[in-house]
Short mmCIF file of C-alpha atoms in Angstrom, two decimals:
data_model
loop_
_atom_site.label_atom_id
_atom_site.label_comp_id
_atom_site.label_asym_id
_atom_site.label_seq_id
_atom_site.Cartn_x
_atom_site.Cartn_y
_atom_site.Cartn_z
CA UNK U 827 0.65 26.40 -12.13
CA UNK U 828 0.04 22.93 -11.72
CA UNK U 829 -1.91 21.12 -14.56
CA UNK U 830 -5.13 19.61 -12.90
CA UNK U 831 -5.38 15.77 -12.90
CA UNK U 832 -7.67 13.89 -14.60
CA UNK U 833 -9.37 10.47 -13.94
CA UNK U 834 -7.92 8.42 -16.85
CA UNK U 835 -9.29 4.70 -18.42
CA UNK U 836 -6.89 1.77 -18.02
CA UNK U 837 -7.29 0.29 -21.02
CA UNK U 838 -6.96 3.00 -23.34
CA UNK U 839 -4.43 3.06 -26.29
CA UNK U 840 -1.57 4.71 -24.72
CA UNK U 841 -1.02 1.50 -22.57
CA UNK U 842 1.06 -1.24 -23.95
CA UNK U 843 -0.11 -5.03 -23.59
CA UNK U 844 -3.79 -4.27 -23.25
CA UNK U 845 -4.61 -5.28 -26.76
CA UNK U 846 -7.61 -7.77 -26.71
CA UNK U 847 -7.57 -11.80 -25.83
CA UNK U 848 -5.96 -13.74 -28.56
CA UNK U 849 -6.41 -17.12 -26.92
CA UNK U 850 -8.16 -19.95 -29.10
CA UNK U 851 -11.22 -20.50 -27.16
CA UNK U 852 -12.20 -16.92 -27.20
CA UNK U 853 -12.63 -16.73 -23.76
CA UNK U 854 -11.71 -13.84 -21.65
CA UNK U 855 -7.77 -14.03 -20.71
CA UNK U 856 -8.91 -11.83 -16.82
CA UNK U 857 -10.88 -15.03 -16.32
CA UNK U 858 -13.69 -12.94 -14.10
CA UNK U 859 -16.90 -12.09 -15.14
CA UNK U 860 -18.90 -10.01 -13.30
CA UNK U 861 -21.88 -11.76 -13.38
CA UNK U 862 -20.03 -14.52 -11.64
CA UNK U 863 -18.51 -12.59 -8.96
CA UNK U 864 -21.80 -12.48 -6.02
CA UNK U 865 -22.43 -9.24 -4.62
CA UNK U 866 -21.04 -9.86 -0.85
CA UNK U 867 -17.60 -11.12 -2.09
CA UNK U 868 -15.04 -10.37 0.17
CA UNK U 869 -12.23 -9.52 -2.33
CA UNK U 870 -13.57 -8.89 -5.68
CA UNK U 871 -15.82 -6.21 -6.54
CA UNK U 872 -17.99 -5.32 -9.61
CA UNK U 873 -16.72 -1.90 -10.83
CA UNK U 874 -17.18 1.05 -13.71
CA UNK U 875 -14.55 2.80 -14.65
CA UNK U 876 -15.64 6.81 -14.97
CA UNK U 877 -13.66 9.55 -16.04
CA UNK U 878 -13.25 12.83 -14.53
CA UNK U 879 -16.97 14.30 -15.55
CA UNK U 880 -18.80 10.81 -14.65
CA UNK U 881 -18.58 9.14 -18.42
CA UNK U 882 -18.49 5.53 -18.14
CA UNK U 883 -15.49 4.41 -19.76
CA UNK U 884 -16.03 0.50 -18.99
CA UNK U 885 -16.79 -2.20 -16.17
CA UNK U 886 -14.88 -5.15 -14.63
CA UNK U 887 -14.37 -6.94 -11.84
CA UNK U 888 -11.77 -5.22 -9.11
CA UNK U 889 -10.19 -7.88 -6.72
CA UNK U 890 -7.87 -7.32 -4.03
CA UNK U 891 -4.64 -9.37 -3.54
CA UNK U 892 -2.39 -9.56 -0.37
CA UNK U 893 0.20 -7.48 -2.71
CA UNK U 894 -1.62 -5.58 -5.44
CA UNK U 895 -5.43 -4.12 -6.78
CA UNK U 896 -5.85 -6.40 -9.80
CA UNK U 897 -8.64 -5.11 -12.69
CA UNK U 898 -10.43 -7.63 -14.45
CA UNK U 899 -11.73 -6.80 -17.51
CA UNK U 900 -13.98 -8.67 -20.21
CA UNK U 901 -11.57 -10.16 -23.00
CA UNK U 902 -8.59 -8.03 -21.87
CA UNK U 903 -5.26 -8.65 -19.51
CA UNK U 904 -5.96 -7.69 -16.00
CA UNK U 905 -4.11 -4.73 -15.66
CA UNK U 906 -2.60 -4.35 -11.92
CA UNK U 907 -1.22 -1.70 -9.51
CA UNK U 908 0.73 -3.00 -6.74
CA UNK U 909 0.33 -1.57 -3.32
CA UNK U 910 3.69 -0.54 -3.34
CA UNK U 911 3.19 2.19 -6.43
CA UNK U 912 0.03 3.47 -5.01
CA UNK U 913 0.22 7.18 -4.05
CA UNK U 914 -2.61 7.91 -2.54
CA UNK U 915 -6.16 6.45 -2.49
CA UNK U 916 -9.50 7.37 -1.40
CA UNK U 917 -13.47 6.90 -1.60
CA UNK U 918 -16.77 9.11 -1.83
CA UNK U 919 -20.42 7.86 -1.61
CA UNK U 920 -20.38 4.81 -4.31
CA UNK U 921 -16.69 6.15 -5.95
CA UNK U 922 -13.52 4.92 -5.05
CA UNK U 923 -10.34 6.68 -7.06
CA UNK U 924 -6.51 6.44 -6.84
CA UNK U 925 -3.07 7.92 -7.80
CA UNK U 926 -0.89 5.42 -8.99
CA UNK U 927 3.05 6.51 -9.85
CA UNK U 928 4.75 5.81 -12.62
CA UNK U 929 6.28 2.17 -11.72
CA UNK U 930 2.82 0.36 -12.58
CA UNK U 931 1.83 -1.07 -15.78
CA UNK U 932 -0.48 2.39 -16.50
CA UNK U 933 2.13 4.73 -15.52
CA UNK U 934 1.10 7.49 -13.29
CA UNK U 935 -2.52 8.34 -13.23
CA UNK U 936 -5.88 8.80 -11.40
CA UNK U 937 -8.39 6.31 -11.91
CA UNK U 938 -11.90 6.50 -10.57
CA UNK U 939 -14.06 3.34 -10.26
CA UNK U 940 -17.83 3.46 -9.66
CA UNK U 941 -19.02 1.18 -7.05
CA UNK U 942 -21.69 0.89 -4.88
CA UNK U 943 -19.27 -1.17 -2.33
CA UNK U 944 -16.60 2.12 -2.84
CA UNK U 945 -16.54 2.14 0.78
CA UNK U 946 -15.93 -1.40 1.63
CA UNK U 947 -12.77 -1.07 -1.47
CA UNK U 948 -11.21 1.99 0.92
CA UNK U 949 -11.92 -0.36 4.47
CA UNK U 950 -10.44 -3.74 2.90
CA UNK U 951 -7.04 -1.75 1.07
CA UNK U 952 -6.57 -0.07 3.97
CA UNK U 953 -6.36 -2.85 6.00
CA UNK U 954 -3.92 -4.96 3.22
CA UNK U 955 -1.64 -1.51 3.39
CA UNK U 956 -1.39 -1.94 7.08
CA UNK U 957 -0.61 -5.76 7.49
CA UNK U 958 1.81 -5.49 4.77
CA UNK U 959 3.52 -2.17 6.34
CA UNK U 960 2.82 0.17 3.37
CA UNK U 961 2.44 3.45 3.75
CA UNK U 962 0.91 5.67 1.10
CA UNK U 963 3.28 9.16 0.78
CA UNK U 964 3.24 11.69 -1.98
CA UNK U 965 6.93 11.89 -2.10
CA UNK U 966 9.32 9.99 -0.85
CA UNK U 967 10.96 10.89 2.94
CA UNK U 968 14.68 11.08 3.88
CA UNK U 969 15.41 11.05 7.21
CA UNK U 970 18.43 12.59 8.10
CA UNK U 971 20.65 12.16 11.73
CA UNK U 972 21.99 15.25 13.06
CA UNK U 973 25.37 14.09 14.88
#
């Protein structure tokens, strides 16, 4: 029986390198804020980071690259997924959630974001998949030819 998956925080212990900013100025080393990102951007989005029952588990400022999902947080590296390690990926009302494998700086892992753009997130990645010829597969296909 399969264990059931469970929406997990990226910033939480078990990841490496996410220790808090260290720079001198005490500013934060993601460099967004989320106050400073305006609601209609086309590229970055404010998020919340929930866990599998709803808890809030933090906020930042999601942005979308030509090559990877980038998560700003507030005195904390931006941790990033590239498109190319993202399973699968998918939205619901304001709630937009992935699977990312175990290549990315989290490891493997479901991570739900709320957001009351979730839908515009889904529309805008989908696109970037498509231009840059990525296609999101649970396991990887070997196609064989029959001589």
């Amino acid at each position: 029986m399969e264990t059931p998956r469970r929406a997990r925080s990226p910033v939480s212990p078990q990841f490496p390198g996410q220790a808090g900013c260290s720079d001198t100025m005490g500013s934060c080393c993601s460099c967004l804020n989320r106050d400073s990102v305006p609601d209609n951007h086309p590229t970055k989005f404010k998020v919340t980071n929930v866990d599998d029952e709803g808890v809030e588990l933090g906020s930042g400022v999601m942005e979308l690259t030509q090559s990877e999902l980038v998560l700003h947080l507030h005195r904390r590296e931006a941790v990033r997924w590239p498109y190319l390690c993202l399973r699968r990926y998918g939205y619901d009302s304001n709630l937009f959630s992935f699977e990312s494998g175990r290549r990315c700086q989290t490891g493997q892992g479901i991570f739900a974001f709320k957001c009351s753009r979730a839908e515009e997130i889904f529309n805008l990645l989908q696109d970037l998949m498509q231009c840059n010829s990525i296609n999101v597969m649970e396991e990887p296909v070997i196609i064989t030819r029959n001589s």
